[in-house]
mmCIF file of C-alpha atoms in Angstrom:
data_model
loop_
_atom_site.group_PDB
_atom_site.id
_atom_site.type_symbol
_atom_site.label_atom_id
_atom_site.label_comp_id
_atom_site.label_asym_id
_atom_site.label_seq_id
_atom_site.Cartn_x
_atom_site.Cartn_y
_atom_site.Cartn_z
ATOM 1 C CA UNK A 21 9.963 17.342 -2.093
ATOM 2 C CA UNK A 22 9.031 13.958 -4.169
ATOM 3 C CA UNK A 23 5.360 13.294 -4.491
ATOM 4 C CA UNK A 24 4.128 11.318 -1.657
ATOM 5 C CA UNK A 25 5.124 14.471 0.879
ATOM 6 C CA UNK A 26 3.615 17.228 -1.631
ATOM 7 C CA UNK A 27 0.679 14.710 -1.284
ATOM 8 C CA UNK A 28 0.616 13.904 2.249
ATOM 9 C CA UNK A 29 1.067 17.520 2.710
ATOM 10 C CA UNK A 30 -2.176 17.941 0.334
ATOM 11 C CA UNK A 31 -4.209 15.433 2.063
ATOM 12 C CA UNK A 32 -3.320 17.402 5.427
ATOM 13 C CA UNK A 33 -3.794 21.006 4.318
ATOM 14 C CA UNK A 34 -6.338 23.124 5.457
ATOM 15 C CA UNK A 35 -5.759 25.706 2.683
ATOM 16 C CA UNK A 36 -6.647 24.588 -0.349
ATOM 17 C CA UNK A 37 -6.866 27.785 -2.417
ATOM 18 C CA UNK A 38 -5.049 27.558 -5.869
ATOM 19 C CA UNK A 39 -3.378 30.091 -6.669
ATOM 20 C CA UNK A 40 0.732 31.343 -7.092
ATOM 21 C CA UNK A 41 0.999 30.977 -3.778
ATOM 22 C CA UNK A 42 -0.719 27.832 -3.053
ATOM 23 C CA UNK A 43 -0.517 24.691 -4.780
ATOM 24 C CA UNK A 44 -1.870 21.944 -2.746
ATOM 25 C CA UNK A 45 -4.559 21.349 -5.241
ATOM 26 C CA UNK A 46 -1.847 20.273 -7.769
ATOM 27 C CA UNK A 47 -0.753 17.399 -5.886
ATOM 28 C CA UNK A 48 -4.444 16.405 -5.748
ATOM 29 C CA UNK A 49 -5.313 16.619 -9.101
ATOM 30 C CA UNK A 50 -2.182 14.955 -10.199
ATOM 31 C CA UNK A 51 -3.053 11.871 -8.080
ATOM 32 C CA UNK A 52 -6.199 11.928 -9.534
ATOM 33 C CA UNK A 53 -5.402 11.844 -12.931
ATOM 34 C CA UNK A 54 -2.671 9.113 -12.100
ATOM 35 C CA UNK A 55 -5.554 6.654 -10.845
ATOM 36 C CA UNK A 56 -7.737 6.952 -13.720
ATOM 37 C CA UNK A 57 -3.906 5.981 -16.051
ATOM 38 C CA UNK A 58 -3.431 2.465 -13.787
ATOM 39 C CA UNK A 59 -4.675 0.392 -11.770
ATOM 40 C CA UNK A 60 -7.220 2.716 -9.607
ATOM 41 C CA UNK A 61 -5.951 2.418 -6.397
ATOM 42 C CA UNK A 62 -3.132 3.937 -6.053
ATOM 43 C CA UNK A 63 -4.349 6.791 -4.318
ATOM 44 C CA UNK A 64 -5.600 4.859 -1.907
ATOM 45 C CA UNK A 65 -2.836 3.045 -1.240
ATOM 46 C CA UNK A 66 -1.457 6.317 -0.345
ATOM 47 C CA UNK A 67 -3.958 6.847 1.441
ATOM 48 C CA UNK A 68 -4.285 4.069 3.543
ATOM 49 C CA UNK A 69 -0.579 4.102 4.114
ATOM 50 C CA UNK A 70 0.946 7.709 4.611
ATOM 51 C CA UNK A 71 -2.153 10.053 4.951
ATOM 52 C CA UNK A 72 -4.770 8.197 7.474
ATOM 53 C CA UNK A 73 -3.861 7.861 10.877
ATOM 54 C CA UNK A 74 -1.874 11.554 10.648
ATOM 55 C CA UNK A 75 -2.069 13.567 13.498
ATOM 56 C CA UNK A 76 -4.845 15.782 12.676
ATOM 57 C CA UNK A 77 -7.087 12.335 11.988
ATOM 58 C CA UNK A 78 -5.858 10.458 15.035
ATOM 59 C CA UNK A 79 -9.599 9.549 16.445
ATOM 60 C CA UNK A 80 -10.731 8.725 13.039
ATOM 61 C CA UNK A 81 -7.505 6.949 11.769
ATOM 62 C CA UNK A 82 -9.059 6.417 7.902
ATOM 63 C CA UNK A 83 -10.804 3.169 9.106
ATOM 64 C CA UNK A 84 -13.364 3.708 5.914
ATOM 65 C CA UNK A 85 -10.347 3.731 3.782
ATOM 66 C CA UNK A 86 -9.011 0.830 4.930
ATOM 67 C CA UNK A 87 -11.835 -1.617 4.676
ATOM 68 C CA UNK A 88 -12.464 -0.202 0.966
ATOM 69 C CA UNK A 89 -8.704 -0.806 0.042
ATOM 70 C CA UNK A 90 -9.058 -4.878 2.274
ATOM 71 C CA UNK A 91 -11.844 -5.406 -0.237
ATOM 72 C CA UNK A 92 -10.355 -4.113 -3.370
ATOM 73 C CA UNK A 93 -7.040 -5.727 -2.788
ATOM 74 C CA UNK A 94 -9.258 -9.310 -1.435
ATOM 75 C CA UNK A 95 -10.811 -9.214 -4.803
ATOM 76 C CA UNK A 96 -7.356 -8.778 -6.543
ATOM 77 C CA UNK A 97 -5.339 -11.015 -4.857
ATOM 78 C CA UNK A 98 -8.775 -13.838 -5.952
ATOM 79 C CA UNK A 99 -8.140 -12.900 -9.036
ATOM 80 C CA UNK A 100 -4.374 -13.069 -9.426
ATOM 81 C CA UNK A 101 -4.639 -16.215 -8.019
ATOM 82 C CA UNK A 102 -6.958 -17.726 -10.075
ATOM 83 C CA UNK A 103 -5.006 -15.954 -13.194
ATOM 84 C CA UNK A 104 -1.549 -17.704 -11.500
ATOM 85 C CA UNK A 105 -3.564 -20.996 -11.211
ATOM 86 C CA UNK A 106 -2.264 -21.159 -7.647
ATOM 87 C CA UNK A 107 -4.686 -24.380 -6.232
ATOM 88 C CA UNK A 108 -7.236 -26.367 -8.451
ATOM 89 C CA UNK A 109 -10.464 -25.391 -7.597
ATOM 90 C CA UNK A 110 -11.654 -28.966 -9.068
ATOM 91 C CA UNK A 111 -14.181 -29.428 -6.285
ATOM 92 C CA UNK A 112 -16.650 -27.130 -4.114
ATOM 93 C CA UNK A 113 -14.054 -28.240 -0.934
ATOM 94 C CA UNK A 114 -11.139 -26.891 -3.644
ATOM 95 C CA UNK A 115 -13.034 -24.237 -4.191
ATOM 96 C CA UNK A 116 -13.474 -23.327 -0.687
ATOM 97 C CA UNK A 117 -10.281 -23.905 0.246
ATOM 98 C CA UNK A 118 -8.713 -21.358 -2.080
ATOM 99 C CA UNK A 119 -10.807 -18.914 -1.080
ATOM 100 C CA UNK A 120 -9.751 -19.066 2.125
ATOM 101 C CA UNK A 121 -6.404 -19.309 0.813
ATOM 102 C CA UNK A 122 -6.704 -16.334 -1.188
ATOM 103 C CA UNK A 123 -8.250 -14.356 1.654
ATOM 104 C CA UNK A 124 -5.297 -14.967 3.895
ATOM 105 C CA UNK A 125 -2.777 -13.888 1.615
ATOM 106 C CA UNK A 126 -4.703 -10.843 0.996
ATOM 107 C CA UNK A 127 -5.139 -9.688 4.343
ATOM 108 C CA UNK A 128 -1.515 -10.831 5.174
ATOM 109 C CA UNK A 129 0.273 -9.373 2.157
ATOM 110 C CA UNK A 130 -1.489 -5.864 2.750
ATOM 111 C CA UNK A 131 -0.776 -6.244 6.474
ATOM 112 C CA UNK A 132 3.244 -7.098 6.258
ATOM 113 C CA UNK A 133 3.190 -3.942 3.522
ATOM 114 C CA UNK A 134 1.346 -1.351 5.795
ATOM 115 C CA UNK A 135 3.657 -2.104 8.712
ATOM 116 C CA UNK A 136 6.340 -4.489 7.690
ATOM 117 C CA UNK A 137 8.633 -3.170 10.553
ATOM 118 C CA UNK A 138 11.054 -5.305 12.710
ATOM 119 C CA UNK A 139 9.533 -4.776 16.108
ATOM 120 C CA UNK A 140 12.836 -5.185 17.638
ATOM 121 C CA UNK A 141 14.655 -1.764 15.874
ATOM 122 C CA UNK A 142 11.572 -0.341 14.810
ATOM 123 C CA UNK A 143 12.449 -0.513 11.058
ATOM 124 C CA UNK A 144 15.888 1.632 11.761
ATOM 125 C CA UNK A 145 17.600 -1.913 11.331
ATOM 126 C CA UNK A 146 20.082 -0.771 14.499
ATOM 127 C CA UNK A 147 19.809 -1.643 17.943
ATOM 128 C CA UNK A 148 19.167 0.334 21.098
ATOM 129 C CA UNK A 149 23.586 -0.167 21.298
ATOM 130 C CA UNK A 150 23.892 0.875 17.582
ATOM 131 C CA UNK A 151 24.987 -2.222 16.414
ATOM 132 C CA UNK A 152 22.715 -4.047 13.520
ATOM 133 C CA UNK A 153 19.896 -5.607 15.059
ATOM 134 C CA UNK A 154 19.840 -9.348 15.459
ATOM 135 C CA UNK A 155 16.295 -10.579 14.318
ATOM 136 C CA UNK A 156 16.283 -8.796 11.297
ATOM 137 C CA UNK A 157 19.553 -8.797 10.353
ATOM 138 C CA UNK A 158 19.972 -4.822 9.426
ATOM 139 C CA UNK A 159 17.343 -4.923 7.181
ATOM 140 C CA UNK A 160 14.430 -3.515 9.275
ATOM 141 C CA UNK A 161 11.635 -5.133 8.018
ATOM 142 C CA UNK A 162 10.178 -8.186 10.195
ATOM 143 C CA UNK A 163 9.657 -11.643 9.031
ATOM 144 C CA UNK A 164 6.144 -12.527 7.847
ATOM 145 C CA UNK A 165 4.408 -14.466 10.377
ATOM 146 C CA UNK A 166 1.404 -16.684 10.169
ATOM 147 C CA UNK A 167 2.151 -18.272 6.810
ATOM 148 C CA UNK A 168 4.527 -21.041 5.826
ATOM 149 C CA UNK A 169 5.880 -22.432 2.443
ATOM 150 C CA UNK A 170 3.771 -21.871 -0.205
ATOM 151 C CA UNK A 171 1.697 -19.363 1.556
ATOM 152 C CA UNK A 172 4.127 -18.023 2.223
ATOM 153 C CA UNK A 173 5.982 -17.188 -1.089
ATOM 154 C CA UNK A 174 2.528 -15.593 -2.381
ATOM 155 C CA UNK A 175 2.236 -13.735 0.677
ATOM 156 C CA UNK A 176 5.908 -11.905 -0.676
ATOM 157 C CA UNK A 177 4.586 -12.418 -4.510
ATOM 158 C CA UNK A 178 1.595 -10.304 -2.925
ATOM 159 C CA UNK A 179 3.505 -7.632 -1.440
ATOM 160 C CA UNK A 180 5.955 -6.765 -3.948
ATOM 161 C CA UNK A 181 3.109 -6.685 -6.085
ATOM 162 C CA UNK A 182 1.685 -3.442 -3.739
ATOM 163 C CA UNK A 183 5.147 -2.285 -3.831
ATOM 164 C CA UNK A 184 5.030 -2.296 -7.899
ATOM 165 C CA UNK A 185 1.646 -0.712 -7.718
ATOM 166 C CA UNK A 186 2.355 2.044 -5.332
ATOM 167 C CA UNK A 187 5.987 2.780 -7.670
ATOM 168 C CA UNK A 188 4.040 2.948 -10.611
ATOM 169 C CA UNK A 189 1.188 4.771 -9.079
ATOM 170 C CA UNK A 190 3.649 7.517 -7.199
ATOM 171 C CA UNK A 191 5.728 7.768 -10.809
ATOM 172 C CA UNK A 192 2.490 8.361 -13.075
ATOM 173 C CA UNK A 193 1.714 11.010 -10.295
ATOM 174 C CA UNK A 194 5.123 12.559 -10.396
ATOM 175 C CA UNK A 195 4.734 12.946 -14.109
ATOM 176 C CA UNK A 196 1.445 14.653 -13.982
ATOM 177 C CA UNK A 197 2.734 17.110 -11.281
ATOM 178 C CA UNK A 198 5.571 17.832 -13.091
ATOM 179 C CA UNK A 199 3.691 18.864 -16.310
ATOM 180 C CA UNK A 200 0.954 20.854 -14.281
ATOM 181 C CA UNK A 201 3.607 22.793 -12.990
ATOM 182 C CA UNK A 202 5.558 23.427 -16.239
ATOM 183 C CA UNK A 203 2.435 24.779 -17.648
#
């Protein structure tokens, strides 16, 4: 079981004794100690992403963690673009401008990587006939909508960018599981 499950499963449990026959807790405390190593949010990209909206917290559906993670990754994405140099911001109208430039790519990136399925297949990147599916091309991820040329190519930038952080995030976790439970 890699980490994200033994996590998922953590988030979900009901039991958290530790002891040798329970070791939910682990998980926990490994994800904990990965956030303070990187970026500090990689838990709740997990979060946001596997454990909210579960079964069990249907009616809720982590709307809390959601907004928190929209801010965090709002003020990331202002920043990365201002680091990147992406428009001048010359003028209070270029400064306004890429703000609302940055915003969209924010809430766009984080959208696409939350639920980048092809509607068509679902994600499974097959038909209903078993044959690859047509809009997506096999793949089963859906085009990004909304943006176009170079919105568009930070709107991907910005999304393999979550991709990198939730790797990272999952393999620093991994590593800390691994030597809580060789201990």
């Amino acid at each position: 079981m890699g980490f994200a499950n033994r996590y998922l499963h953590a988030v979900n449990s009901s039991d958290l004794r530790d002891d040798e026959h329970h070791h939910a807790t682990d998980a926990l405390c490994a994800a904990a100690l990965a956030d303070t190593t990187g970026a500090g949010i990689g838990s709740l990209l997990s979060r946001v992403k596997y454990a909210d909206g579960t079964q069990q917290k249907l009616f809720e559906s982590g709307t809390a963690n959601l907004a928190q993670l929209l801010r965090i990754w709002t003020a990331r994405v202002i920043e990365k673009g201002r680091e990147r140099k992406w428009v001048k911001e010359g003028t209070a109208w270029d400064a306004q401008a890429a703000q609302a430039l940055y915003r969209r790519v924010a809430e766009r990136s984080l959208a696409y990587w939350l639920d980048g399925k092809c509607p068509a297949c679902s994600g499974s990147g097959n038909s209903k006939d078993r044959r690859i599916c047509v809009p997506c091309k096999g793949t089963g991820k859906a085009e990004i909508t909304g943006a176009g040329g170079f919105e568009l190519e930070k709107v991907k930038d910005m999304v393999s960018e979550l991709e990198g952080l939730l790797h990272s995030y999952n393999a620093r976790a991994s590593v800390r599981l691994r030597n809580n439970q060789g201990a």
